[in-house]
XYZ file of C-alpha atoms in Angstrom:
699
model
C -34.435 108.220 1.611
C -37.240 110.609 0.721
C -39.674 109.101 -1.813
C -38.755 110.690 -5.219
C -42.458 111.427 -5.779
C -42.185 114.221 -3.166
C -39.221 116.013 -4.767
C -41.353 118.752 -6.416
C -42.729 119.729 -2.972
C -39.241 119.928 -1.476
C -38.019 122.429 -4.096
C -37.051 125.808 -2.528
C -39.630 128.617 -2.683
C -37.043 130.643 -4.595
C -37.694 128.325 -7.567
C -41.114 130.020 -7.950
C -41.604 133.025 -10.226
C -41.518 136.296 -8.288
C -39.876 134.871 -5.145
C -36.439 136.465 -4.797
C -33.937 136.897 -1.928
C -36.091 139.531 -0.176
C -39.191 137.277 -0.156
C -37.028 134.320 0.862
C -35.936 136.204 3.984
C -39.518 137.227 4.851
C -40.866 133.717 4.230
C -38.174 132.201 6.472
C -39.380 134.453 9.261
C -43.082 133.859 8.553
C -42.766 130.068 8.290
C -40.273 129.767 11.148
C -37.408 128.214 9.174
C -33.656 128.769 9.408
C -33.065 127.925 5.761
C -35.031 128.680 2.580
C -38.571 127.281 2.972
C -39.834 124.652 0.551
C -43.088 124.480 -1.389
C -44.533 122.084 1.193
C -44.025 124.777 3.883
C -46.074 127.220 1.816
C -48.853 124.684 1.265
C -49.110 123.945 4.981
C -49.391 127.668 5.817
C -53.179 127.835 6.004
C -55.481 130.883 5.758
C -56.692 132.617 8.908
C -59.851 134.012 7.271
C -61.439 134.905 3.920
C -62.722 137.953 2.081
C -66.072 137.438 0.420
C -66.083 139.266 -2.929
C -69.334 137.751 -4.119
C -71.414 140.877 -3.380
C -71.859 142.528 -6.828
C -74.093 145.570 -6.350
C -74.516 148.473 -8.732
C -72.529 151.600 -7.694
C -75.743 153.261 -6.496
C -76.577 150.307 -4.157
C -73.057 149.669 -2.759
C -72.948 149.906 1.051
C -70.056 152.066 2.368
C -67.550 150.157 4.524
C -68.197 146.783 2.835
C -66.158 144.763 0.342
C -67.837 144.952 -3.064
C -67.096 143.839 -6.603
C -68.194 146.373 -9.243
C -68.497 145.994 -13.003
C -67.387 149.398 -14.307
C -66.278 151.255 -17.437
C -63.118 153.383 -17.147
C -63.959 157.037 -18.033
C -60.780 159.081 -17.461
C -57.477 159.301 -15.528
C -56.185 162.132 -13.353
C -52.480 161.603 -12.548
C -50.964 163.634 -9.678
C -49.378 166.994 -10.641
C -45.662 166.611 -11.581
C -44.285 168.354 -8.491
C -46.564 166.701 -5.913
C -45.660 163.020 -5.631
C -47.842 162.664 -2.538
C -51.061 163.444 -4.333
C -53.033 160.340 -5.336
C -53.530 159.035 -8.870
C -57.296 159.081 -9.528
C -59.238 156.987 -12.023
C -62.855 157.997 -12.676
C -65.173 155.115 -13.597
C -68.908 154.414 -13.706
C -71.747 152.010 -14.373
C -75.284 152.888 -15.507
C -76.285 153.924 -11.943
C -73.448 156.153 -10.785
C -69.754 157.116 -10.565
C -66.881 155.716 -8.497
C -63.296 156.968 -8.019
C -60.423 154.464 -7.849
C -57.566 155.974 -5.845
C -53.890 154.935 -6.015
C -51.092 156.400 -3.867
C -47.481 156.355 -5.103
C -48.530 154.545 -8.256
C -45.755 153.749 -10.744
C -46.183 155.726 -14.004
C -47.700 153.563 -16.701
C -48.913 150.923 -14.198
C -52.417 152.352 -13.722
C -52.889 153.154 -17.442
C -52.096 149.531 -18.271
C -54.318 148.177 -15.484
C -57.318 150.391 -16.295
C -57.277 151.507 -19.965
C -59.767 154.299 -20.707
C -62.974 152.928 -22.277
C -62.342 149.362 -21.067
C -64.730 147.266 -19.002
C -63.184 146.020 -15.751
C -64.222 144.229 -12.566
C -62.814 145.941 -9.470
C -63.034 144.680 -5.907
C -62.208 146.376 -2.623
C -63.688 148.221 0.347
C -66.011 151.003 -0.801
C -65.927 154.304 1.147
C -67.643 157.672 0.717
C -65.316 160.683 0.337
C -66.770 164.173 -0.217
C -70.072 162.552 -1.155
C -68.405 160.409 -3.827
C -68.038 156.601 -3.795
C -64.385 155.575 -3.861
C -62.177 152.502 -3.534
C -58.588 153.124 -2.386
C -56.112 150.630 -3.892
C -58.604 148.041 -5.144
C -57.557 144.483 -4.149
C -58.544 143.126 -7.529
C -58.731 144.683 -10.990
C -59.435 142.099 -13.726
C -60.949 141.837 -17.177
C -63.916 139.638 -18.047
C -61.881 136.520 -18.899
C -59.943 136.626 -15.597
C -63.108 137.410 -13.635
C -64.778 134.262 -14.933
C -62.016 132.198 -13.275
C -62.292 133.807 -9.813
C -64.269 132.051 -7.065
C -65.230 135.319 -5.394
C -63.737 134.158 -2.086
C -60.153 135.169 -1.300
C -58.116 133.534 1.466
C -56.375 135.817 3.974
C -53.118 134.480 5.452
C -51.084 135.301 8.541
C -48.336 137.643 7.252
C -45.155 139.296 8.429
C -44.196 142.949 7.970
C -42.957 143.618 4.440
C -44.684 140.621 2.842
C -47.710 141.532 0.706
C -50.788 139.309 0.806
C -50.937 139.251 -3.011
C -47.332 138.032 -3.270
C -47.979 135.210 -0.799
C -51.187 134.195 -2.614
C -49.368 134.075 -5.954
C -46.582 131.908 -4.484
C -49.102 129.483 -2.939
C -51.072 129.292 -6.212
C -47.860 128.297 -8.012
C -47.027 125.712 -5.322
C -50.490 124.145 -5.768
C -49.741 123.674 -9.463
C -46.720 121.520 -8.544
C -48.687 119.162 -6.283
C -47.875 115.578 -7.365
C -50.406 112.742 -7.404
C -50.013 111.587 -3.796
C -50.860 108.060 -2.625
C -53.573 107.630 0.056
C -52.073 106.853 3.465
C -55.245 106.893 5.562
C -57.075 103.570 5.796
C -60.417 103.330 3.920
C -62.456 102.840 7.123
C -61.073 106.035 8.718
C -61.762 107.980 5.501
C -65.317 106.640 5.496
C -65.918 107.278 9.196
C -64.500 110.827 9.195
C -65.747 111.784 5.681
C -62.240 112.905 4.674
C -61.623 114.166 1.101
C -58.415 113.174 -0.755
C -55.326 115.158 0.297
C -55.131 117.105 -3.021
C -58.776 118.239 -2.614
C -58.133 119.247 0.992
C -55.132 121.438 0.105
C -56.851 122.946 -2.919
C -60.098 123.830 -1.154
C -58.362 125.396 1.834
C -56.268 127.645 -0.432
C -58.915 128.166 -3.146
C -62.173 128.117 -1.165
C -65.483 127.699 -2.965
C -67.559 128.256 0.187
C -66.774 130.605 3.097
C -66.693 127.595 5.448
C -63.952 125.789 3.483
C -61.182 127.539 5.436
C -62.596 126.862 8.913
C -60.556 124.457 11.068
C -63.620 122.223 11.510
C -64.240 121.916 7.759
C -63.604 118.444 6.276
C -60.681 119.936 4.279
C -58.774 121.431 7.221
C -59.698 118.423 9.429
C -58.216 116.032 6.870
C -54.905 117.945 6.984
C -55.013 118.041 10.800
C -55.506 114.271 10.898
C -52.584 113.769 8.506
C -50.371 115.891 10.746
C -51.496 114.101 13.926
C -51.083 110.684 12.306
C -47.525 111.582 11.242
C -46.743 112.630 14.833
C -48.320 109.535 16.385
C -46.679 107.180 13.899
C -43.250 108.706 14.591
C -43.812 108.275 18.347
C -44.959 104.677 17.814
C -41.823 103.901 15.763
C -39.599 105.389 18.465
C -41.497 103.545 21.141
C -41.215 100.218 19.293
C -37.461 100.822 19.104
C -37.163 101.787 22.776
C -39.428 98.920 23.818
C -37.362 96.198 22.193
C -36.225 93.478 24.607
C -33.186 94.714 26.487
C -30.474 92.324 27.596
C -28.811 92.766 30.977
C -30.838 95.045 33.203
C -29.702 98.059 35.121
C -30.839 97.839 38.707
C -28.551 97.533 41.715
C -28.912 96.472 45.353
C -30.113 99.814 46.756
C -27.039 100.748 48.849
C -26.440 104.117 47.105
C -30.144 104.983 47.120
C -30.264 104.370 50.886
C -27.314 106.748 51.432
C -29.022 109.493 49.352
C -32.350 109.092 51.176
C -30.521 109.249 54.532
C -28.763 112.444 53.418
C -32.038 114.214 52.529
C -33.056 116.957 54.988
C -36.705 115.769 54.719
C -38.620 112.547 54.135
C -39.699 111.641 50.583
C -43.369 112.403 49.870
C -45.722 109.482 49.221
C -45.805 110.159 45.484
C -41.985 110.427 45.364
C -41.745 107.009 47.054
C -44.228 105.554 44.534
C -42.304 107.032 41.583
C -38.971 105.692 42.884
C -40.498 102.220 43.334
C -42.084 102.271 39.839
C -38.750 103.276 38.258
C -36.870 100.519 40.132
C -39.468 98.022 38.866
C -39.092 99.340 35.277
C -35.314 98.933 35.498
C -35.774 95.262 36.433
C -38.066 94.466 33.477
C -36.747 92.820 30.278
C -37.823 95.836 28.160
C -36.449 99.369 28.274
C -38.091 101.930 30.521
C -39.985 104.823 28.962
C -41.521 106.783 31.829
C -42.803 110.347 32.175
C -42.379 111.902 35.619
C -44.518 114.981 35.922
C -44.960 117.180 38.905
C -45.440 120.726 39.881
C -42.779 123.341 40.461
C -40.833 122.221 43.528
C -42.427 118.776 43.885
C -39.025 117.061 43.978
C -38.488 115.610 40.485
C -34.702 116.132 40.596
C -34.362 113.940 43.690
C -36.381 111.142 42.012
C -34.123 111.456 38.932
C -31.032 111.234 41.186
C -32.361 108.063 42.869
C -33.041 106.557 39.405
C -29.450 107.396 38.427
C -28.151 105.853 41.674
C -29.999 102.594 40.843
C -28.086 102.164 37.549
C -24.789 103.294 39.109
C -25.217 100.521 41.724
C -25.192 98.122 38.760
C -21.881 99.611 37.540
C -23.458 101.784 34.803
C -23.702 105.538 34.068
C -26.593 108.007 33.856
C -27.071 111.361 32.098
C -29.554 114.210 32.562
C -30.177 116.595 29.664
C -31.877 119.960 30.329
C -33.010 122.519 27.708
C -31.156 125.508 29.193
C -27.921 126.097 31.010
C -29.701 127.770 33.937
C -31.765 124.610 34.396
C -28.759 122.272 34.071
C -26.857 124.259 36.722
C -29.920 124.258 38.968
C -30.085 120.439 38.801
C -26.396 120.049 39.606
C -26.830 122.374 42.598
C -29.509 120.024 44.023
C -27.729 116.820 42.982
C -24.062 117.473 43.862
C -24.252 117.659 47.707
C -26.493 114.558 47.925
C -24.385 112.629 45.394
C -21.221 113.512 47.315
C -22.650 112.094 50.568
C -23.403 108.841 48.733
C -20.050 108.686 46.934
C -21.612 109.257 43.488
C -19.291 111.063 41.030
C -21.159 113.821 39.159
C -20.125 116.444 36.602
C -21.725 119.100 34.387
C -21.227 119.662 30.653
C -22.727 122.699 28.869
C -21.542 125.026 26.125
C -19.552 126.892 28.770
C -17.129 124.038 29.516
C -14.436 124.502 26.857
C -10.869 123.526 25.961
C -8.848 121.624 28.563
C -11.714 121.469 31.097
C -14.042 119.913 28.517
C -11.393 117.420 27.341
C -10.827 116.293 30.935
C -14.558 115.762 31.530
C -14.864 113.723 28.309
C -11.831 111.593 29.190
C -13.184 110.850 32.691
C -16.617 110.054 31.217
C -15.217 107.564 28.721
C -13.050 105.961 31.407
C -16.157 105.478 33.611
C -14.883 107.920 36.273
C -18.097 109.991 36.073
C -21.262 108.209 37.245
C -23.848 110.889 36.476
C -23.371 113.637 33.870
C -25.741 116.628 33.847
C -25.825 119.014 30.880
C -27.547 120.677 27.941
C -27.551 119.796 24.209
C -23.760 119.593 24.710
C -24.364 115.987 25.875
C -25.426 114.814 22.426
C -22.420 116.115 20.504
C -20.504 113.470 18.561
C -17.375 113.493 20.707
C -19.254 112.771 23.962
C -18.716 109.061 24.712
C -19.850 107.160 27.808
C -18.244 103.987 29.120
C -21.635 102.409 29.933
C -24.652 104.752 29.672
C -27.756 102.985 31.025
C -30.182 105.807 31.906
C -31.079 108.975 29.995
C -33.085 111.537 31.973
C -34.535 114.246 29.715
C -35.882 117.353 31.414
C -38.698 119.564 30.063
C -39.197 117.063 27.277
C -41.558 119.128 25.136
C -38.673 121.456 24.314
C -36.734 118.577 22.777
C -37.648 116.765 19.586
C -37.627 113.044 18.960
C -34.189 113.529 17.402
C -32.523 114.735 20.619
C -34.269 112.096 22.694
C -32.816 109.385 20.443
C -29.365 110.957 20.107
C -28.835 110.598 23.856
C -30.122 106.996 24.051
C -27.810 106.033 21.180
C -24.784 106.717 23.391
C -25.352 103.462 25.299
C -26.783 99.945 25.034
C -30.543 99.501 25.632
C -30.704 102.838 27.490
C -33.682 103.429 29.793
C -35.468 106.768 29.407
C -36.988 108.933 32.128
C -38.639 112.162 31.016
C -39.264 115.004 33.490
C -41.901 117.668 32.987
C -42.220 120.632 35.329
C -45.548 121.546 33.805
C -48.217 119.000 34.634
C -49.610 117.954 31.265
C -53.265 116.988 30.740
C -53.873 113.418 29.625
C -54.814 114.238 25.996
C -51.549 116.087 25.582
C -49.514 113.314 27.124
C -50.878 111.075 24.355
C -50.057 113.658 21.713
C -46.481 114.363 22.718
C -45.291 111.219 24.399
C -47.386 108.390 22.962
C -48.229 105.684 25.474
C -45.600 106.416 28.089
C -45.887 105.104 31.623
C -46.621 108.040 33.915
C -45.682 108.936 37.482
C -47.208 112.062 38.987
C -45.813 113.965 41.946
C -48.908 115.492 43.484
C -47.731 116.792 46.867
C -45.539 119.741 47.679
C -42.496 118.995 49.889
C -43.007 119.592 53.607
C -42.448 123.088 54.938
C -43.573 124.926 51.790
C -45.624 128.022 52.621
C -48.790 129.043 50.754
C -48.502 131.960 48.305
C -50.924 134.871 48.547
C -51.698 135.868 44.919
C -53.389 139.199 44.136
C -54.283 140.985 40.895
C -53.616 144.744 40.894
C -54.295 147.248 38.051
C -51.129 149.029 36.855
C -52.691 152.373 37.782
C -51.553 151.423 41.318
C -47.919 150.965 40.238
C -46.661 153.657 42.653
C -48.268 151.870 45.624
C -46.635 148.596 44.532
C -43.204 150.276 44.309
C -43.758 151.742 47.821
C -44.610 148.264 49.150
C -41.511 146.793 47.479
C -39.442 149.541 49.178
C -40.828 148.539 52.593
C -40.078 144.867 51.880
C -36.473 145.675 50.872
C -36.007 147.715 54.062
C -37.190 144.655 56.021
C -34.471 142.581 54.307
C -36.826 140.670 51.988
C -35.922 139.562 48.460
C -38.135 140.467 45.500
C -38.467 139.376 41.859
C -39.871 141.912 39.368
C -40.825 140.195 36.102
C -41.311 142.077 32.819
C -42.853 140.437 29.756
C -40.680 139.336 26.888
C -42.898 138.722 23.892
C -41.340 136.639 21.129
C -42.633 138.670 18.212
C -40.543 141.701 19.089
C -37.935 140.751 21.604
C -35.891 143.837 20.853
C -38.766 146.164 21.729
C -39.746 144.338 24.869
C -36.246 143.982 26.224
C -36.289 147.728 26.731
C -39.260 147.037 29.002
C -37.050 145.147 31.439
C -34.188 147.581 30.978
C -36.422 150.631 31.380
C -38.022 149.150 34.517
C -34.545 148.307 35.869
C -33.385 151.899 35.322
C -36.460 153.415 37.004
C -36.196 151.049 40.024
C -32.435 151.612 40.210
C -33.006 155.376 40.455
C -35.251 154.642 43.423
C -33.372 151.839 45.210
C -29.785 152.250 43.926
C -27.402 149.291 44.107
C -30.051 146.972 45.582
C -31.397 146.276 42.069
C -30.059 143.741 39.538
C -31.123 142.806 35.991
C -31.252 139.436 34.192
C -32.528 138.805 30.654
C -32.048 136.325 27.830
C -29.740 138.513 25.747
C -27.058 138.544 28.474
C -24.022 136.219 28.455
C -24.361 133.112 30.609
C -21.583 134.158 32.973
C -23.156 137.615 33.504
C -26.568 136.062 34.230
C -25.000 133.664 36.739
C -23.139 136.515 38.453
C -26.333 138.542 39.007
C -28.290 135.434 40.102
C -25.521 134.584 42.594
C -25.641 138.155 43.999
C -29.427 137.817 44.410
C -29.139 134.363 46.049
C -26.473 135.697 48.449
C -28.582 138.753 49.337
C -26.066 141.252 47.893
C -28.976 142.631 45.840
C -32.551 142.514 47.094
C -34.569 143.261 43.952
C -34.084 141.279 40.749
C -35.656 142.678 37.569
C -35.939 139.825 35.066
C -37.657 138.556 31.958
C -39.036 135.019 31.821
C -35.480 133.581 31.856
C -36.164 132.922 35.552
C -39.269 130.898 34.665
C -37.591 127.543 35.236
C -34.864 126.261 37.461
C -34.056 129.313 39.579
C -34.003 128.452 43.268
C -33.661 131.260 45.831
C -35.608 130.098 48.924
C -35.163 133.516 50.575
C -37.178 135.275 47.813
C -40.737 135.809 49.057
C -42.239 138.504 46.820
C -42.861 138.519 43.091
C -44.307 141.307 40.954
C -45.355 140.258 37.421
C -45.880 143.235 35.155
C -48.392 142.952 32.269
C -49.582 139.686 33.809
C -52.433 139.623 31.276
C -49.853 138.957 28.538
C -48.661 135.668 30.025
C -50.265 132.266 29.676
C -51.504 130.386 32.729
C -48.703 127.832 32.770
C -46.123 130.587 32.503
C -47.672 132.582 35.354
C -47.724 129.392 37.421
C -44.083 128.615 36.607
C -42.999 132.161 37.451
C -44.926 132.182 40.714
C -43.214 128.891 41.601
C -39.952 130.827 42.082
C -41.292 132.071 45.442
C -42.838 130.131 48.340
C -39.763 127.849 48.331
C -38.646 128.652 51.886
C -40.311 128.691 55.289
C -41.674 132.276 55.024
C -45.098 133.196 53.636
C -44.900 134.664 50.109
C -46.842 137.162 48.016
C -47.311 137.345 44.243
C -48.694 140.557 42.709
C -50.114 140.342 39.174
C -49.998 143.847 37.670
C -52.387 144.108 34.741
C -53.304 146.768 32.226
C -56.992 147.589 31.757
C -59.262 146.861 29.976
C -58.902 143.085 30.378
C -60.207 140.635 27.766
C -62.522 137.826 28.928
C -59.666 135.343 28.438
C -57.270 137.400 30.597
C -59.918 137.772 33.335
C -60.470 134.004 33.354
C -56.719 133.311 33.526
C -56.063 135.742 36.386
C -59.049 134.272 38.283
C -57.687 130.708 37.984
C -54.174 131.687 39.052
C -55.517 133.560 42.098
C -57.693 130.634 43.167
C -55.283 127.707 43.002
C -51.636 126.650 43.143
C -52.398 123.099 41.949
C -50.450 122.739 38.697
C -52.593 119.817 37.526
C -55.770 121.874 37.816
C -54.061 124.858 36.184
C -52.948 122.696 33.241
C -56.508 121.419 32.696
C -57.932 124.967 32.900
C -55.248 126.231 30.530
C -56.122 123.539 28.016
C -59.806 124.454 28.307
C -59.135 128.179 27.941
C -56.612 128.386 25.171
C -55.447 125.133 23.672
C -52.156 123.404 24.209
C -49.676 126.019 23.118
C -49.209 127.470 26.525
C -49.827 124.324 28.552
C -46.500 123.146 27.222
C -45.011 126.626 27.268
C -43.722 126.486 23.713
C -45.980 128.586 21.507
C -48.772 130.942 22.289
C -51.614 128.865 20.853
C -52.284 125.677 18.971
C -50.326 122.467 19.454
C -46.573 122.969 19.807
C -44.805 121.234 16.967
C -48.092 121.125 15.032
C -48.980 123.745 12.440
C -52.479 122.634 11.492
C -54.069 120.586 14.296
C -55.939 122.594 16.957
C -56.742 121.124 20.348
C -60.118 122.810 20.683
C -61.329 121.590 17.266
C -59.441 118.365 16.598
C -59.206 116.788 20.085
C -61.155 113.696 19.023
C -58.809 113.237 16.040
C -55.798 112.877 18.386
C -57.159 109.616 19.809
C -58.166 108.354 16.361
C -54.699 109.156 14.967
C -53.116 107.332 17.891
C -55.303 104.240 17.404
C -54.527 104.252 13.683
C -50.762 104.519 14.379
C -50.896 101.603 16.831
C -52.826 99.527 14.304
C -50.241 100.273 11.589
C -47.435 99.228 13.970
C -49.252 95.971 14.679
C -50.082 95.132 11.045
C -47.119 96.645 9.200
C -44.289 97.561 11.650
C -41.692 97.834 8.868
C -43.958 100.040 6.676
C -43.672 97.599 3.777
C -45.624 97.526 0.495
C -47.665 100.318 -1.154
C -49.403 101.460 2.063
C -46.030 101.552 3.847
C -44.593 103.657 1.009
C -47.587 106.017 1.291
C -47.002 106.340 5.056
C -43.335 107.164 4.433
C -44.537 110.010 2.176
C -46.711 111.225 5.053
C -43.797 111.178 7.539
C -41.572 113.157 5.153
C -44.274 115.731 4.331
C -44.807 116.544 8.014
C -41.109 116.309 8.969
C -41.547 113.276 11.176
C -39.133 111.154 9.133
C -36.456 111.186 11.861
C -38.037 107.961 13.183
C -37.660 106.067 9.864
C -33.967 105.065 10.163
C -34.923 103.243 13.397
C -36.700 100.556 11.433
C -33.383 99.474 9.998
C -31.689 99.655 13.413
C -31.503 96.717 15.799
């Protein structure tokens, strides 16, 4: 139950004056919510910069192109002529040193007269420009009388916005939300507050939204840092609660005698790498222990994680139990089953797949077999955690690409069995600091080597002015029977616009190469995507134009060339993932990074790293250094995925402190009892980490 104290902050934004259905829709988009945002969402939407209105020159001394605040007297109005609505509404004003014109376009009749009555003294603020030798301010940002001016700090926050939402409207909504802030209890321990010089939470929120100094809104200010620590602590505490639940003593353990694992290893066309052998041994040891396994298996594209997951599944099946693997996308789930099925068959392991595509009778049959224990290993998507999916004896949950799943999904799968062991796979090697942030103290296995027989990839950066040469080279490759990927960017902010990129490129290449070209993108139906992918895999088409839907889980060993258009628009991890689609067979491969000039310093650095190395662990570290975690985990473009306030580059040292604090809380007060426990529950609800709270009552 949410502490009643927080109810005012969980009221919908539409309860504020001036926030109607139109603003609700815009705020949902801005704040990334499916339903109407709440006041707490507004308060945690922090400014990106400030406008300093403290410069108060006389008109004569005002510097053109700067933001100024002038104390003026209104002299006269000049409305636009009746038949010319496009002409501006002009207000002539002055001080004792000179004149200034205030210009309004499309002003509502009566609005300007009320705002600037003739003869009145007003304070106006905005960017001053010279026009025909006359000082003017177009649409002043602020027009206030003396009483209102006395209340202004002179520093205005500027927020990230979305098209159609005015800055003034957002500021007014946030100001109202601040008024509703209840008296919150302190959840940070006194020694951490002392050590980090943190202000109380109310002061932190107020000073970030109503800055007194220009530095108040910087991420390294004590105000922003306090909020970042709160957010990190909520995340770490939720992980610690989950971990405590998953780490409880588990009764009968899930490891068999090794006969199925031996059959699978014998069926492999190659020997396991050293790090695969180590990972398999570590997992077998975990499965023998009296506590549940919680292990992260991370390795580069193509390092053989699926085979390790299959051997882990075989270990529990030997003990008469079942295993499940949950992947974030259908493409990925089908890719896993393609690797798993032939090996499982040789070992006599019964596998099946369950995604949104299995419907009706087919789905009912799978569920019946699962519940009867006739399926040993079920692979699927979110479909696995639906209520009607019941296992006879689930003992192992393998979760792929973990950072795309929340704590909630992780738990939903483990709840379908008794004392379920958890193995998490990540195809993007994750730097140590991030492992702590997203996974808590998980045990880690790393797959460092590439499987035998993989060929190196020659990576080159080419300016897009040489596009024609690249198309010529692709033509020669197609004539030689080679298979080619052509990747176009799909930027989240305007998917609709950028989809035409892929479609336009497809059309232009189709004109050139005819039926040899196929197209795959995220807006297509699953069955259509699969059909085109199958044609490409079978060699019926030689050139596949695609968006980043092929980033994970697409395996066509015969593909040896990849062209990535607008490569400067992708993050390092994404470029690395995309490039990992080639170099999977025995032939040498080439990756061409087409970029548009001029390149920013960041883009130059990224393209340099990707050309120099194919080591995913090094790439992940470089990515973290260059741009923060957002792209290392491939979720958002910058900042910590799942975190709105904490920034890796600024708050890295707070991650460790938040983790230590969470572990100390779990040691001293694991049930979150008493006043401090109640305060911590408030924290978990405020930052939407409360999904871990029901666990404390469980088991």
